Amino acid sequence: MSTIRPDTAADPCTEPGTAGLLDVAEARRRILEAVRPVEGAEEAALGEALGRVLAEAVAVPFDVPPADNSAMDGYALRAGDVPAEGEARLRVVGAAFAGHPFTGRVGAGEAVRIMTGAVLPEGADAVVMQERVRAEGDEVVVPGPVRPGENVRRAGEDLARGAEALAAGTRLGPAQIGLLASLGLARVAVRRRPRVAVFSTGDELRQPGEPLGPGDIYDSNRPMLLALLAGLGLEARDLGCVPDERGAVEETLARAAREADAVLTSGGVSVGEADHVTEVLRALGEVGFWKVAIKPGKPLAFGRVGGALFFGLPGNPVSVLVTFLVLVQPALRRLAGERDVDPPVARARARAPFRKRPGRTDYQRGVLHVAADGTLEVAPTGPQGSHVLSSVARAGCLVVLPREAGDIAPGTWVEVHPFRGLMPC
Ligand code: AMP
Ligand code: MG
């Protein structure tokens, strides 16, 4: 027996027809469950490893730093030689520079002039910064107290030999590349880059540079998707723009599935259209047509065509961008072998009202500001229609408004997903 459930009896504002939609979290879970990382690793030179994903963990081959060394310019000495109160007069017996260690030993009543990064000489157990001492000829006067270990960076303090420097599945950004270099590694094992084929569908689509006929629009989805893929360090295959003709769609899709690990299309997945993508997908692959409780971007096709993962994104550009960021990106990151596929999340207070009807999780576009009290505030970027690409171009984050929420009043705390981090990669 089936029951007909009203959308939300309690709230007459609920968007009609949204009760049975698939929750975003559930859609994301199902998608991620279907994705396995690409097999195959290759070696990449460090200079070419930016954005690549480590195929295996990297172990620390030696203590970093390799030896105790000085954190300051000053004098290396034995802390016990300096009284807690009063001062000690020590004989300066040599100098240690970064890359030029002092080869002797620091004995009782002795000190060695030392620079930042120079190896701590044998016998010494502390460094006193030069601003604290008085140099007098070949002697130095050091006021107490001096703590053993003062201004000394210990061997292995950053990373101990044998520890895991970076886990398998780490995406290499500037800091990770710096770390690998500090370990003396010139090459690293990275996963093969997934190949992702992209094509647009639609008779109305023209390419930038071409004139527009009546009813035509420019194909903005494909350049945007190719840019997103480039940003993820994936190998994109641009299969162009395909008219709404069964033969053309079939041919392009079959080729895409042969050549790529994943296929992304835009347009032609809403129901009730004269739309060949849906038919072809049914014929060529195992593809489900989902209605996800996401705004924008309700219709989404997901499944497999041959050996390739398939994502049929909606046609409207903002829907494409949002569904890519929320549902496709985590899957492609996992396909690439990345361990952590969750978005960066912050919380901010609504600076202005956000209009919303209960029924779908809404990913509006916002601008972040730091308020006078130091907390984050977020304001909408104007009209939020799924065709209004300028709302995204002006934005700095997605503002995630919960499925059951209605209008959001100023001052309400909301979740935001910032577009950019600080590190340029
Ligand atoms: P569809 O899902 O194919 O009906 O497309 C929905 C809306 O998105 C229509 O207004 C299309 O013209 C538009 N659209 C589809 N593909 C693109 C594209 N590649 N670039 C810009 N707009 C598109
Ligand atoms: Mg279309």
Coordinates of C-alpha atoms and ligand atoms in Angstrom, one line a residue:
M1 CA 0.0 0.0 0.0
S2 CA 1.4 3.4 -0.8
T3 CA 0.7 6.5 1.0
I4 CA 0.6 9.9 -0.4
R5 CA 2.5 12.3 1.8
P6 CA 1.8 15.9 1.7
D7 CA 5.0 18.0 1.2
T8 CA 5.0 19.5 4.6
A9 CA 1.6 19.8 6.2
A10 CA 2.8 22.3 8.7
D11 CA 4.2 24.8 6.3
P12 CA 2.1 26.1 3.5
C13 CA 5.1 27.9 2.1
T14 CA 6.9 24.6 1.2
E15 CA 7.8 24.4 -2.4
P16 CA 5.4 21.9 -4.0
G17 CA 6.7 18.6 -5.2
T18 CA 9.8 18.6 -3.0
A19 CA 8.8 16.0 -0.4
G20 CA 10.1 12.9 -2.3
L21 CA 13.3 14.5 -3.5
L22 CA 16.6 12.9 -2.6
D23 CA 18.4 14.7 0.2
V24 CA 21.7 16.3 -0.9
A25 CA 23.7 14.4 1.8
E26 CA 22.2 11.1 0.6
A27 CA 22.9 11.9 -3.1
R28 CA 26.5 12.7 -2.2
R29 CA 26.8 9.5 -0.1
R30 CA 25.5 7.4 -3.0
I31 CA 27.8 9.0 -5.5
L32 CA 30.9 8.6 -3.3
E33 CA 30.0 5.0 -2.6
A34 CA 30.1 4.3 -6.3
V35 CA 33.6 5.9 -6.9
R36 CA 36.9 4.0 -6.7
P37 CA 40.2 5.8 -7.1
V38 CA 41.9 5.3 -10.5
E39 CA 44.5 2.6 -10.5
G40 CA 48.0 3.2 -11.5
A41 CA 50.7 5.4 -10.1
E42 CA 53.6 7.3 -11.8
E43 CA 56.6 9.2 -10.6
A44 CA 56.4 13.0 -10.8
A45 CA 59.4 15.3 -10.4
L46 CA 58.8 17.7 -7.5
G47 CA 58.6 20.7 -9.9
E48 CA 55.7 19.0 -11.7
A49 CA 53.9 17.6 -8.7
L50 CA 51.7 20.6 -7.8
G51 CA 48.0 19.4 -7.5
R52 CA 48.9 15.8 -7.9
V53 CA 47.7 13.2 -5.3
L54 CA 50.2 11.0 -3.4
A55 CA 49.8 7.3 -4.4
E56 CA 51.5 6.2 -1.2
A57 CA 52.5 7.5 2.1
V58 CA 55.8 9.3 2.4
A59 CA 58.0 8.2 5.3
V60 CA 60.6 10.6 6.8
P61 CA 64.0 9.3 5.8
F62 CA 66.0 11.2 8.5
D63 CA 65.4 13.5 11.4
V64 CA 64.2 16.9 10.3
P65 CA 66.1 19.0 11.3
P66 CA 68.9 16.6 10.9
A67 CA 70.9 18.0 13.9
D68 CA 70.4 20.3 16.9
N69 CA 70.8 23.8 15.6
S70 CA 70.5 27.4 16.7
A71 CA 67.2 29.3 16.4
M72 CA 69.1 32.6 16.9
D73 CA 72.2 34.6 16.1
G74 CA 74.2 34.6 19.4
Y75 CA 76.5 32.4 21.4
A76 CA 76.4 28.7 22.0
L77 CA 77.5 27.7 25.5
R78 CA 76.9 25.4 28.5
A79 CA 73.9 26.7 30.4
G80 CA 75.5 25.5 33.7
D81 CA 78.4 27.9 33.2
V82 CA 76.1 30.9 33.7
P83 CA 74.9 31.7 37.3
A84 CA 71.1 32.2 37.8
E85 CA 71.9 35.7 39.2
G86 CA 74.9 37.8 38.0
E87 CA 76.8 37.1 34.9
A88 CA 79.5 34.8 33.4
R89 CA 82.6 35.8 31.4
L90 CA 83.2 33.2 28.7
R91 CA 86.0 32.8 26.2
V92 CA 84.9 32.7 22.5
V93 CA 86.7 29.8 21.0
G94 CA 85.3 29.8 17.5
A95 CA 82.3 30.4 15.2
A96 CA 79.6 28.2 13.7
F97 CA 77.7 29.3 10.5
A98 CA 74.8 27.6 8.7
G99 CA 76.6 25.1 6.5
H100 CA 79.9 25.5 8.4
P101 CA 79.8 23.8 11.7
F102 CA 82.3 24.4 14.5
T103 CA 84.3 21.2 14.6
G104 CA 85.7 21.5 18.2
R105 CA 84.0 21.1 21.5
V106 CA 82.7 23.8 23.8
G107 CA 84.4 23.3 27.2
A108 CA 83.8 24.8 30.6
G109 CA 84.0 28.6 30.5
E110 CA 83.8 28.7 26.7
A111 CA 81.4 29.9 24.1
V112 CA 81.1 29.7 20.3
R113 CA 79.7 32.5 18.2
I114 CA 76.8 31.0 16.3
M115 CA 74.3 32.0 13.5
T116 CA 70.7 30.9 13.0
G117 CA 70.6 27.4 11.5
A118 CA 74.2 26.5 12.4
V119 CA 74.7 23.1 14.1
L120 CA 74.9 23.4 17.8
P121 CA 78.6 22.6 18.7
E122 CA 79.4 19.5 20.8
G123 CA 79.4 20.3 24.5
A124 CA 77.0 23.3 24.2
D125 CA 73.4 23.0 25.3
A126 CA 72.0 26.5 24.9
V127 CA 72.2 29.6 22.7
V128 CA 72.0 33.1 24.1
M129 CA 70.9 35.7 21.7
Q130 CA 73.4 38.3 20.8
E131 CA 71.3 41.2 22.0
R132 CA 71.5 39.8 25.6
V133 CA 75.3 39.7 25.8
R134 CA 78.3 42.1 25.7
A135 CA 81.3 41.1 23.5
E136 CA 84.6 42.3 24.9
G137 CA 87.6 41.3 22.8
D138 CA 87.7 37.5 22.6
E139 CA 85.4 37.2 25.5
V140 CA 81.7 37.6 26.0
V141 CA 79.8 38.6 29.1
V142 CA 76.5 36.6 29.5
P143 CA 73.9 37.6 32.2
G144 CA 72.1 34.7 33.8
P145 CA 69.9 32.8 34.0
V146 CA 70.3 30.6 30.9
R147 CA 68.0 27.6 30.5
P148 CA 69.4 24.4 29.0
G149 CA 67.9 24.0 25.5
E150 CA 67.3 27.8 25.2
N151 CA 67.1 28.8 21.5
V152 CA 68.0 25.3 20.4
R153 CA 66.0 23.6 17.7
R154 CA 66.2 19.9 18.4
A155 CA 67.0 17.2 15.8
G156 CA 63.8 15.6 14.7
E157 CA 61.6 18.4 16.2
D158 CA 59.8 19.0 12.9
L159 CA 59.7 15.3 11.8
A160 CA 61.3 12.2 13.4
R161 CA 62.9 9.7 11.2
G162 CA 60.4 6.9 10.2
A163 CA 57.3 9.0 10.9
E164 CA 54.7 9.5 8.2
A165 CA 55.5 12.8 6.6
L166 CA 52.4 12.8 4.3
A167 CA 49.6 10.3 4.0
A168 CA 48.6 8.5 0.8
G169 CA 45.8 10.5 -0.8
T170 CA 47.3 13.9 0.1
R171 CA 46.9 16.5 -2.6
L172 CA 50.2 18.3 -3.1
G173 CA 50.1 22.0 -2.5
P174 CA 53.0 24.5 -2.0
A175 CA 53.5 23.5 1.7
Q176 CA 53.5 19.7 0.9
I177 CA 56.0 20.3 -1.9
G178 CA 58.2 22.3 0.4
L179 CA 58.0 19.5 2.9
L180 CA 59.0 16.9 0.4
A181 CA 61.9 19.0 -0.7
S182 CA 63.0 19.3 2.9
L183 CA 63.2 15.5 2.9
G184 CA 65.5 15.5 -0.1
L185 CA 63.0 13.9 -2.3
A186 CA 63.3 14.9 -6.0
R187 CA 60.5 12.6 -7.2
V188 CA 57.3 11.3 -5.7
A189 CA 54.8 8.5 -6.5
V190 CA 51.5 10.1 -7.5
R191 CA 48.3 8.6 -8.9
R192 CA 47.6 8.8 -12.5
R193 CA 45.5 11.8 -13.3
P194 CA 41.9 10.9 -14.0
R195 CA 40.7 11.8 -17.5
V196 CA 37.4 13.6 -17.6
A197 CA 35.5 14.1 -20.8
V198 CA 33.1 17.1 -21.1
F199 CA 30.5 18.0 -23.6
S200 CA 27.5 20.3 -23.8
T201 CA 24.2 19.5 -25.3
G202 CA 21.7 21.9 -26.9
D203 CA 20.7 23.2 -30.3
E204 CA 20.7 26.7 -29.0
L205 CA 24.4 26.8 -28.1
R206 CA 27.0 28.8 -29.9
Q207 CA 30.6 29.2 -29.2
P208 CA 32.2 32.5 -27.9
G209 CA 33.3 34.4 -31.0
E210 CA 30.4 33.1 -33.2
P211 CA 27.4 35.4 -33.9
L212 CA 24.2 34.6 -32.1
G213 CA 21.1 33.8 -34.1
P214 CA 17.6 34.3 -32.8
G215 CA 17.1 32.2 -29.6
D216 CA 20.8 31.3 -29.4
I217 CA 22.9 31.6 -26.3
Y218 CA 26.6 31.1 -25.7
D219 CA 27.8 27.8 -24.3
S220 CA 29.1 28.9 -20.9
N221 CA 28.9 25.5 -19.2
R222 CA 31.7 23.8 -21.0
P223 CA 34.4 26.5 -20.5
M224 CA 33.4 26.7 -16.9
L225 CA 33.5 22.9 -16.4
L226 CA 36.9 22.7 -18.2
A227 CA 38.2 25.5 -15.9
L228 CA 36.9 23.6 -12.8
L229 CA 38.7 20.4 -14.0
A230 CA 41.9 22.3 -14.6
G231 CA 41.7 23.7 -11.1
L232 CA 41.4 20.1 -9.8
G233 CA 44.5 19.1 -11.7
L234 CA 42.5 16.6 -13.8
E235 CA 43.1 15.8 -17.4
A236 CA 40.1 17.2 -19.3
R237 CA 39.0 16.0 -22.7
D238 CA 36.9 18.7 -24.5
L239 CA 34.4 16.9 -26.7
G240 CA 32.7 20.1 -27.8
C241 CA 29.1 20.9 -28.1
V242 CA 26.6 18.4 -29.3
P243 CA 23.2 19.2 -30.9
D244 CA 20.0 17.7 -29.6
E245 CA 20.2 14.7 -32.0
R246 CA 20.1 11.2 -30.9
G247 CA 22.9 10.0 -33.2
A248 CA 25.3 12.8 -32.3
V249 CA 24.7 12.4 -28.6
E250 CA 25.1 8.6 -28.8
E251 CA 28.3 8.8 -30.8
T252 CA 29.9 11.5 -28.5
L253 CA 28.9 9.7 -25.3
A254 CA 30.3 6.3 -26.5
R255 CA 33.5 8.0 -27.4
A256 CA 33.7 9.9 -24.1
A257 CA 33.1 6.6 -22.2
R258 CA 35.9 4.9 -24.1
E259 CA 38.4 7.7 -23.6
A260 CA 37.7 8.8 -20.1
D261 CA 37.4 7.8 -16.5
A262 CA 34.5 10.1 -16.0
V263 CA 32.1 12.0 -18.3
L264 CA 30.4 15.2 -17.6
T265 CA 27.6 16.6 -19.7
S266 CA 25.3 19.6 -19.3
G267 CA 21.7 20.1 -20.4
G268 CA 19.0 17.7 -21.4
V269 CA 18.4 15.9 -18.2
S270 CA 15.2 17.5 -17.1
V271 CA 12.1 15.4 -17.5
G272 CA 9.6 15.9 -20.3
E273 CA 11.9 17.4 -22.8
A274 CA 12.4 16.4 -26.4
D275 CA 15.6 15.2 -25.1
H276 CA 17.8 12.6 -26.4
V277 CA 20.4 12.5 -23.7
T278 CA 18.1 10.7 -21.4
E279 CA 17.2 8.1 -24.0
V280 CA 20.8 7.5 -25.1
L281 CA 21.9 7.2 -21.5
R282 CA 19.3 4.6 -20.8
A283 CA 20.4 2.7 -23.9
L284 CA 24.2 3.0 -23.4
G285 CA 24.7 2.8 -19.6
E286 CA 23.3 2.3 -16.2
V287 CA 22.3 5.8 -15.4
G288 CA 19.8 6.9 -12.8
F289 CA 17.8 10.1 -13.2
W290 CA 17.7 11.7 -9.8
K291 CA 15.7 14.5 -8.5
V292 CA 17.8 15.9 -5.7
A293 CA 16.6 18.4 -3.1
I294 CA 19.1 20.9 -4.2
K295 CA 18.6 24.4 -5.4
P296 CA 19.7 25.2 -8.0
G297 CA 20.1 22.0 -9.9
K298 CA 17.3 19.6 -9.1
P299 CA 17.7 17.2 -12.0
L300 CA 20.9 15.2 -12.1
A301 CA 21.8 12.0 -14.0
F302 CA 24.3 9.8 -12.3
G303 CA 25.7 6.3 -13.1
R304 CA 28.1 4.5 -15.4
V305 CA 28.5 4.4 -19.1
G306 CA 30.9 1.6 -20.0
G307 CA 33.8 1.9 -17.5
A308 CA 33.3 5.6 -17.0
L309 CA 31.4 7.4 -14.2
F310 CA 28.7 9.6 -15.7
F311 CA 27.4 12.9 -14.4
G312 CA 24.6 14.5 -16.4
L313 CA 24.3 18.0 -15.0
P314 CA 21.4 20.4 -15.6
G315 CA 21.6 23.0 -18.3
N316 CA 21.4 26.3 -16.4
P317 CA 24.9 27.5 -15.7
V318 CA 24.5 28.3 -12.0
S319 CA 23.0 24.8 -11.5
V320 CA 26.0 23.4 -13.3
L321 CA 28.4 25.2 -11.0
V322 CA 26.6 24.4 -7.8
T323 CA 26.0 20.7 -8.6
F324 CA 29.6 20.4 -9.7
L325 CA 30.9 21.9 -6.5
V326 CA 28.6 20.0 -4.2
L327 CA 28.2 16.6 -5.8
V328 CA 30.7 16.1 -8.6
Q329 CA 33.8 17.6 -7.1
P330 CA 34.0 15.2 -4.1
A331 CA 33.5 12.3 -6.5
L332 CA 36.3 13.5 -8.8
R333 CA 38.6 14.1 -5.9
R334 CA 38.0 10.6 -4.7
L335 CA 38.5 9.3 -8.3
A336 CA 41.8 11.1 -8.2
G337 CA 42.7 9.2 -5.0
E338 CA 42.3 12.1 -2.6
R339 CA 41.6 11.2 1.0
D340 CA 39.8 14.3 2.1
V341 CA 37.0 15.3 -0.2
D342 CA 35.0 17.5 2.2
P343 CA 34.5 21.1 1.4
P344 CA 36.0 23.9 3.6
V345 CA 33.2 25.0 5.9
A346 CA 32.7 28.1 8.0
R347 CA 29.9 29.8 9.8
A348 CA 28.7 33.3 9.3
R349 CA 25.9 35.6 10.3
A350 CA 23.4 36.7 7.6
R351 CA 24.0 40.4 7.0
A352 CA 20.8 40.8 5.0
P353 CA 17.7 38.6 4.6
F354 CA 18.0 35.5 2.4
R355 CA 14.8 34.6 0.6
K356 CA 14.0 30.9 0.6
R357 CA 11.1 28.4 0.6
P358 CA 11.3 25.2 2.6
G359 CA 11.8 22.0 0.4
R360 CA 15.3 22.0 -1.0
T361 CA 18.7 22.7 0.4
D362 CA 19.6 26.1 -1.2
Y363 CA 23.1 26.9 -2.1
Q364 CA 22.9 30.7 -2.6
R365 CA 25.9 32.8 -3.6
G366 CA 27.3 35.2 -1.0
V367 CA 30.0 37.7 -0.1
L368 CA 31.8 37.4 3.2
H369 CA 32.7 40.3 5.3
V370 CA 34.4 40.5 8.7
A371 CA 32.0 42.4 11.0
A372 CA 33.1 45.0 13.6
D373 CA 33.1 42.4 16.3
G374 CA 35.4 40.2 14.3
T375 CA 32.8 37.6 13.3
L376 CA 32.1 36.6 9.8
E377 CA 29.0 38.0 8.0
V378 CA 27.6 37.0 4.7
A379 CA 25.4 38.9 2.3
P380 CA 23.6 37.5 -0.8
T381 CA 25.0 38.6 -4.2
G382 CA 21.6 39.8 -5.6
P383 CA 19.3 37.8 -7.8
Q384 CA 19.8 34.1 -7.3
G385 CA 18.2 32.6 -10.4
S386 CA 19.8 29.5 -11.8
H387 CA 20.7 31.3 -15.0
V388 CA 22.2 34.3 -13.3
L389 CA 25.9 33.5 -13.6
S390 CA 26.8 37.0 -12.5
S391 CA 25.6 36.1 -9.0
V392 CA 28.4 33.5 -8.8
A393 CA 31.0 35.7 -10.5
R394 CA 30.6 38.3 -7.7
A395 CA 30.5 35.8 -4.9
G396 CA 33.1 34.5 -2.6
C397 CA 31.2 31.5 -1.1
L398 CA 28.2 29.3 -1.2
V399 CA 25.7 29.9 1.5
V400 CA 24.1 26.7 2.6
L401 CA 20.5 27.1 3.7
P402 CA 19.0 24.0 5.2
R403 CA 16.3 22.1 3.3
E404 CA 13.5 22.8 5.8
A405 CA 14.4 26.4 6.3
G406 CA 12.2 29.3 5.1
D407 CA 13.4 32.9 4.8
I408 CA 16.6 33.6 6.7
A409 CA 16.5 36.7 8.9
P410 CA 19.5 39.0 9.3
G411 CA 21.7 37.9 12.2
T412 CA 21.0 34.1 11.7
W413 CA 24.0 31.9 11.7
V414 CA 24.4 30.0 8.5
E415 CA 27.0 27.6 7.0
V416 CA 29.2 28.9 4.2
H417 CA 31.6 27.1 1.9
P418 CA 34.3 29.6 0.9
F419 CA 35.4 29.4 -2.7
R420 CA 39.1 30.1 -2.0
G421 CA 41.6 29.3 0.6
L422 CA 44.7 31.3 1.3
M423 CA 47.1 29.0 -0.4
P424 CA 47.2 29.6 -4.2
C425 CA 46.6 26.1 -5.5
Ligands
AMP1 P1 18.1 22.0 -20.5 O1 18.3 21.3 -19.3 O2 18.9 21.5 -21.7 O3 16.7 22.2 -20.9 O4 18.7 23.5 -20.3 C1 18.2 24.3 -19.3 C2 18.6 25.8 -19.6 O5 20.0 25.9 -19.6 C3 18.2 26.3 -20.9 O6 17.8 27.6 -20.8 C4 19.4 26.2 -21.8 O7 19.4 27.0 -22.9 C5 20.5 26.5 -20.8 N1 21.7 25.8 -21.1 C6 21.9 24.5 -21.5 N2 23.1 24.2 -21.8 C7 23.8 25.4 -21.6 C8 25.2 25.8 -21.8 N3 26.1 24.9 -22.2 N4 25.6 27.0 -21.6 C9 24.6 27.9 -21.2 N5 23.3 27.7 -21.0 C10 22.9 26.4 -21.2
MG2 MG 18.8 21.5 -23.7

